[in-house]
Amino acid sequence: MVVRLSRHRLLALLCGALAALTLATPVAAAPERAGVSRPEAAAGWLARQLVDGERFEVVFDGVAYPDQGLTLDAVFAFAAAGVADDYGADALAWVTRPDVRDGYVGDGVTEAYAGATAKLALAVEVRGGDPTDVGGVDLVARLRSLESPGGRFTDRSAFGDFSNAFSQSFAILALDRTAQGAPPAAASWLAGTRCPDGGYPLLPAQPVCTSDVDATALAVQALRAADRPADAAAGLRWLVSVQGADGGFANTAGTPNANSTGLAAQALRDGHRPLAWARARAFLAGLQVGCAGAPAHRGAVDFDGGTFDPSTAPRATAQAVLGLTGTGYARLSAAGAAPGAPVPACP
């Protein structure tokens, strides 16, 4: 007798096989065996890396500088994993402190950065706050003031314009949550940057349009939120076409890594590409440090599976959590998240 399996049944079997393979991996197995999910273990490790429990810093020439962008990545990761809510609250409180905030988004007069403004506004929304009153600053109004007639969001700065596909995508995602919604011209402009192969470039108007994994992952989420499914679908097809045999993603012909794979995996699940997402999730799980690793590293996600690098692990872990859960930025919410930083219960 020939047994015919439905497409859904085949999908379930494949996902189950991938999960079983991942759980059999010695390094990555511990978090789930201990009753703490991989995203929870990763978010717990990330929370414990925050300086004074509130921020990330970058050290240059021996001097520590605030890293607001990575701190916001952690806020998103905590919301996606549904844990470390107290850390998320403290981290956002730090970023929105006037001196820290203005050093990131600009003072709004001589300096105003579209990408930073949009990312902070989205983080405030994810945590249930009001982006029109962030310490007396209306981030939504400021962001809208940075939109050109053609729909592109650009920086206002004496130092130049650093806006890119991330700036545009975060602006659309943040404004989509407001009562007025995202400007149609902004989505049209982003869709118009698409490369002939279907992906999206980091920087527009280059002599050669080169699709970028990270930029495409953000762009397709923004385009889906802005009701541009056909434009998003082209980007999703390109992402699937460049996925490695191991399930990972590499940017600009580099090494498959947690950062690019995390963002791509998030976009794939949000864009209803479950098979590709399952493969990317298995790749991310294989980079997670479990009970076989050093106690201080357990739960972290390594950048590329080489020698564990504490300097790159926080960003890799933050973006990996997004891919492990697959919750898109448009649906991300900290509502109901539990406090505390989960720790794998290793023997």
Coordinates of C-alpha atoms in Angstrom, one line a residue:
M1 CA 0.0 0.0 0.0
V2 CA 1.3 3.5 -0.9
V3 CA 0.9 6.0 1.8
R4 CA 0.6 9.6 0.6
L5 CA 1.5 12.2 3.1
S6 CA 0.0 15.7 2.9
R7 CA 2.2 18.7 2.6
H8 CA 1.4 19.7 6.1
R9 CA 2.3 16.3 7.4
L10 CA 5.6 16.4 5.5
L11 CA 6.3 19.8 7.0
A12 CA 5.6 18.5 10.5
L13 CA 7.9 15.5 10.0
L14 CA 10.7 17.7 8.7
C15 CA 10.5 20.2 11.5
G16 CA 10.4 17.3 14.0
A17 CA 13.5 15.8 12.4
L18 CA 15.3 19.1 12.5
A19 CA 14.4 19.6 16.1
A20 CA 15.6 16.1 17.0
L21 CA 18.9 16.7 15.2
T22 CA 19.4 20.0 17.0
L23 CA 18.6 18.6 20.4
A24 CA 21.1 15.8 19.8
T25 CA 23.9 18.4 19.4
P26 CA 26.0 18.4 22.6
V27 CA 26.7 22.1 22.7
A28 CA 23.1 23.3 22.0
A29 CA 21.1 20.6 23.8
A30 CA 21.4 21.8 27.4
P31 CA 19.0 24.8 27.5
E32 CA 16.0 22.9 26.2
R33 CA 16.7 19.7 28.2
A34 CA 16.8 21.8 31.4
G35 CA 13.3 23.2 30.7
V36 CA 14.5 26.6 29.5
S37 CA 14.0 27.2 25.8
R38 CA 16.8 28.3 23.6
P39 CA 15.4 31.8 23.1
E40 CA 15.0 32.1 26.9
A41 CA 18.5 30.8 27.7
A42 CA 19.9 33.2 25.1
A43 CA 18.0 36.2 26.4
G44 CA 19.0 35.3 30.0
W45 CA 22.6 35.3 29.1
L46 CA 22.2 38.6 27.2
A47 CA 20.6 40.2 30.2
R48 CA 23.5 39.2 32.4
Q49 CA 25.9 41.0 30.1
L50 CA 24.3 44.4 30.5
V51 CA 26.6 46.9 32.3
D52 CA 24.9 47.8 35.6
G53 CA 21.9 45.8 34.4
E54 CA 20.9 48.6 32.0
R55 CA 23.2 49.1 29.0
F56 CA 25.8 47.9 26.6
E57 CA 29.0 49.7 25.9
V58 CA 31.6 49.7 23.2
V59 CA 35.3 50.1 24.1
F60 CA 37.5 52.1 21.7
D61 CA 41.2 52.9 22.6
G62 CA 40.5 51.9 26.2
V63 CA 37.5 54.2 26.5
A64 CA 33.9 52.9 27.0
Y65 CA 31.2 54.6 25.0
P66 CA 27.5 53.9 25.2
D67 CA 26.1 51.5 22.6
Q68 CA 22.4 52.5 22.4
G69 CA 21.8 50.5 19.3
L70 CA 22.9 47.2 20.8
T71 CA 21.0 48.0 24.0
L72 CA 17.8 48.4 21.9
D73 CA 18.6 45.1 20.2
A74 CA 18.6 43.5 23.6
V75 CA 15.2 45.1 24.4
F76 CA 13.8 43.5 21.2
A77 CA 15.4 40.2 22.1
F78 CA 13.8 40.2 25.6
A79 CA 10.4 40.9 24.1
A80 CA 10.8 38.1 21.6
A81 CA 11.9 35.6 24.2
G82 CA 9.2 36.7 26.7
V83 CA 11.7 37.0 29.6
A84 CA 14.0 39.5 31.3
D85 CA 11.2 42.1 31.3
D86 CA 12.8 44.0 34.2
Y87 CA 16.0 44.2 32.3
G88 CA 14.2 45.4 29.2
A89 CA 12.5 48.2 31.2
D90 CA 15.8 49.3 32.7
A91 CA 17.5 49.2 29.4
L92 CA 14.8 51.4 27.7
A93 CA 14.8 53.7 30.7
W94 CA 18.6 54.2 30.1
V95 CA 18.3 54.8 26.4
T96 CA 15.5 57.3 26.8
R97 CA 17.5 59.3 29.4
P98 CA 17.8 62.8 27.8
D99 CA 21.6 62.8 27.6
V100 CA 21.8 59.2 26.3
R101 CA 18.8 59.6 24.0
D102 CA 20.1 62.8 22.3
G103 CA 23.5 61.3 21.9
Y104 CA 21.8 58.6 19.8
V105 CA 18.9 60.2 17.9
G106 CA 20.4 63.8 17.9
D107 CA 19.1 67.0 19.5
G108 CA 16.4 67.4 16.9
V109 CA 17.8 70.8 15.8
T110 CA 21.2 70.5 14.2
E111 CA 21.3 66.7 14.4
A112 CA 18.5 64.2 13.8
Y113 CA 19.2 60.6 12.7
A114 CA 16.4 58.8 11.0
G115 CA 17.5 55.2 11.7
A116 CA 18.2 55.8 15.4
T117 CA 14.9 57.8 15.8
A118 CA 12.9 55.0 14.2
K119 CA 14.6 52.2 16.1
L120 CA 14.0 53.9 19.4
A121 CA 10.4 54.7 18.6
L122 CA 9.8 51.1 17.7
A123 CA 11.4 49.9 21.0
V124 CA 9.1 52.2 22.9
E125 CA 6.1 50.8 21.1
V126 CA 7.2 47.2 21.6
R127 CA 7.3 47.9 25.3
G128 CA 3.9 49.5 25.3
G129 CA 5.0 53.2 25.6
D130 CA 4.1 56.3 23.8
P131 CA 6.6 57.3 21.1
T132 CA 5.1 60.8 20.9
D133 CA 6.3 61.6 24.4
V134 CA 9.7 60.2 25.2
G135 CA 11.0 62.5 27.9
G136 CA 9.1 65.3 26.2
V137 CA 10.3 64.5 22.7
D138 CA 7.8 63.4 20.0
L139 CA 9.8 60.8 18.1
V140 CA 7.0 60.2 15.6
A141 CA 6.8 63.9 14.6
R142 CA 10.6 64.1 14.4
L143 CA 10.8 61.0 12.2
R144 CA 8.1 62.2 9.9
S145 CA 10.0 65.5 9.5
L146 CA 12.9 63.5 8.1
E147 CA 10.9 62.1 5.2
S148 CA 11.7 63.6 1.8
P149 CA 9.0 64.3 -0.8
G150 CA 10.0 61.1 -2.5
G151 CA 9.5 59.0 0.6
R152 CA 13.0 58.5 1.7
F153 CA 14.0 59.1 5.3
T154 CA 17.3 60.9 5.6
D155 CA 19.5 62.2 8.4
R156 CA 19.8 65.9 9.2
S157 CA 23.4 66.4 10.3
A158 CA 26.5 68.5 9.7
F159 CA 28.4 65.2 9.5
G160 CA 26.5 63.8 6.5
D161 CA 23.6 61.5 5.8
F162 CA 24.1 57.9 7.1
S163 CA 20.6 56.7 6.3
N164 CA 20.2 53.3 4.6
A165 CA 17.8 50.4 4.1
F166 CA 17.7 49.8 7.9
S167 CA 16.7 53.4 8.5
Q168 CA 13.9 53.2 6.0
S169 CA 12.7 49.8 7.2
F170 CA 12.7 50.8 10.9
A171 CA 10.9 54.0 10.0
I172 CA 8.1 52.1 8.2
L173 CA 7.8 49.6 11.0
A174 CA 7.7 52.2 13.7
L175 CA 5.2 54.5 11.9
D176 CA 3.0 51.5 10.9
R177 CA 2.1 51.2 14.6
T178 CA 0.8 54.8 14.8
A179 CA -2.7 55.9 14.1
Q180 CA -1.7 57.6 10.9
G181 CA 0.3 54.6 9.7
A182 CA 3.4 54.4 7.6
P183 CA 3.5 56.8 4.6
P184 CA 2.8 54.9 1.3
A185 CA 5.5 56.9 -0.4
A186 CA 8.0 55.5 2.1
A187 CA 7.1 51.9 1.2
S188 CA 7.1 52.8 -2.5
W189 CA 10.6 54.2 -2.2
L190 CA 11.9 51.2 -0.4
A191 CA 10.3 48.8 -2.9
G192 CA 11.9 50.8 -5.7
T193 CA 15.4 50.0 -4.4
R194 CA 15.0 46.3 -5.1
C195 CA 17.8 44.7 -7.1
P196 CA 17.1 42.7 -10.3
D197 CA 17.7 39.5 -8.4
G198 CA 14.9 40.3 -5.9
G199 CA 16.9 41.2 -2.9
Y200 CA 17.4 44.7 -1.4
P201 CA 20.7 46.6 -1.1
L202 CA 21.9 48.3 2.1
L203 CA 22.7 51.5 0.2
P204 CA 20.5 52.7 -2.6
A205 CA 21.6 54.2 -5.9
Q206 CA 24.9 52.4 -6.2
P207 CA 26.5 51.7 -9.6
V208 CA 25.8 48.0 -9.1
C209 CA 22.8 47.0 -7.1
T210 CA 24.0 44.4 -4.6
S211 CA 21.5 42.5 -2.5
D212 CA 22.3 42.4 1.2
V213 CA 21.0 39.6 3.5
D214 CA 20.5 41.8 6.6
A215 CA 18.9 44.7 4.6
T216 CA 16.6 42.3 2.7
A217 CA 15.5 40.7 6.0
L218 CA 14.5 44.1 7.4
A219 CA 13.0 45.4 4.1
V220 CA 10.7 42.4 3.6
Q221 CA 9.3 42.8 7.1
A222 CA 8.7 46.5 6.5
L223 CA 7.1 45.9 3.2
R224 CA 4.8 43.3 4.6
A225 CA 3.7 45.7 7.3
A226 CA 3.1 48.3 4.7
D227 CA 0.9 46.0 2.7
R228 CA 3.3 45.5 -0.2
P229 CA 3.2 41.6 -0.3
A230 CA 4.5 41.3 -3.8
D231 CA 7.6 43.4 -3.1
A232 CA 8.2 41.5 0.1
A233 CA 7.8 38.1 -1.6
A234 CA 10.5 38.9 -4.1
G235 CA 12.9 39.5 -1.2
L236 CA 11.9 36.4 0.5
R237 CA 12.5 34.3 -2.6
W238 CA 16.0 35.8 -2.8
L239 CA 16.7 35.0 0.8
V240 CA 15.7 31.4 0.3
S241 CA 17.9 31.2 -2.8
V242 CA 21.0 32.3 -0.9
Q243 CA 20.5 30.1 2.2
G244 CA 23.4 27.8 2.8
A245 CA 23.2 24.1 2.8
D246 CA 23.7 24.2 6.6
G247 CA 20.8 26.6 6.9
G248 CA 22.9 29.6 7.7
F249 CA 23.2 32.9 6.0
A250 CA 26.3 34.9 5.2
N251 CA 26.5 38.5 4.2
T252 CA 28.7 39.8 1.3
A253 CA 30.1 36.3 0.7
G254 CA 31.4 36.0 4.3
T255 CA 31.1 33.2 6.8
P256 CA 27.6 32.0 7.7
N257 CA 26.9 33.7 11.1
A258 CA 24.3 34.2 13.8
N259 CA 23.7 37.9 13.0
S260 CA 22.7 37.5 9.4
T261 CA 21.0 34.2 10.0
G262 CA 19.0 35.6 12.9
L263 CA 17.6 38.4 10.9
A264 CA 16.9 36.2 7.9
A265 CA 15.2 33.6 10.0
Q266 CA 13.0 36.2 11.6
A267 CA 11.9 37.4 8.1
L268 CA 11.4 33.9 6.8
R269 CA 9.0 32.8 9.6
D270 CA 7.2 36.2 9.5
G271 CA 6.9 35.8 5.8
H272 CA 5.5 32.2 6.0
R273 CA 8.5 30.3 4.8
P274 CA 8.5 27.6 7.5
L275 CA 10.9 25.1 5.9
A276 CA 13.6 27.7 5.3
W277 CA 13.0 29.1 8.8
A278 CA 13.3 25.6 10.4
R279 CA 16.7 25.1 8.7
A280 CA 17.9 28.6 9.8
R281 CA 16.7 27.9 13.4
A282 CA 18.7 24.6 13.4
F283 CA 21.8 26.5 12.3
L284 CA 21.3 29.1 15.1
A285 CA 20.7 26.4 17.7
G286 CA 24.0 24.8 16.7
L287 CA 25.9 28.0 17.6
Q288 CA 24.4 28.2 21.1
V289 CA 26.6 27.4 24.0
G290 CA 25.2 24.7 26.3
C291 CA 26.3 22.7 29.3
A292 CA 29.5 21.6 27.4
G293 CA 30.6 25.2 27.4
A294 CA 32.1 27.5 30.0
P295 CA 29.5 28.3 32.7
A296 CA 29.8 32.1 32.0
H297 CA 28.9 31.5 28.3
R298 CA 26.0 29.1 28.6
G299 CA 23.0 30.3 26.7
A300 CA 25.0 32.7 24.5
V301 CA 25.0 32.3 20.7
D302 CA 28.4 32.5 19.1
F303 CA 28.9 34.6 16.0
D304 CA 30.1 31.8 13.7
G305 CA 30.9 28.7 15.7
G306 CA 34.6 29.4 16.0
T307 CA 36.4 30.3 19.2
F308 CA 33.9 32.0 21.4
D309 CA 34.3 35.8 21.3
P310 CA 32.7 37.7 24.1
S311 CA 33.0 40.9 22.1
T312 CA 30.8 39.7 19.3
A313 CA 28.5 37.4 21.2
P314 CA 26.1 40.0 22.6
R315 CA 25.0 41.3 19.2
A316 CA 25.0 37.7 17.7
T317 CA 22.9 36.5 20.6
A318 CA 20.4 39.4 20.4
Q319 CA 19.8 38.9 16.7
A320 CA 19.8 35.1 17.1
V321 CA 16.9 35.3 19.5
L322 CA 14.8 37.0 16.8
G323 CA 15.5 34.1 14.5
L324 CA 15.0 31.4 17.1
T325 CA 11.5 32.7 17.9
G326 CA 10.7 34.0 14.4
T327 CA 8.6 36.8 15.8
G328 CA 8.7 39.7 13.3
Y329 CA 9.3 43.3 14.3
A330 CA 5.7 44.2 13.3
R331 CA 4.3 41.8 15.8
L332 CA 6.9 42.1 18.5
S333 CA 5.5 42.9 22.0
A334 CA 6.8 42.8 25.6
A335 CA 3.3 42.4 26.9
G336 CA 3.2 39.4 29.3
A337 CA 7.0 38.9 29.4
A338 CA 8.3 37.5 32.6
P339 CA 11.0 39.1 34.7
G340 CA 14.4 37.5 35.4
A341 CA 17.2 36.1 33.4
P342 CA 16.8 32.4 32.9
V343 CA 19.8 30.2 33.5
P344 CA 20.1 26.6 32.1
A345 CA 20.1 24.1 34.9
C346 CA 23.2 22.1 33.9
P347 CA 24.3 19.1 35.9

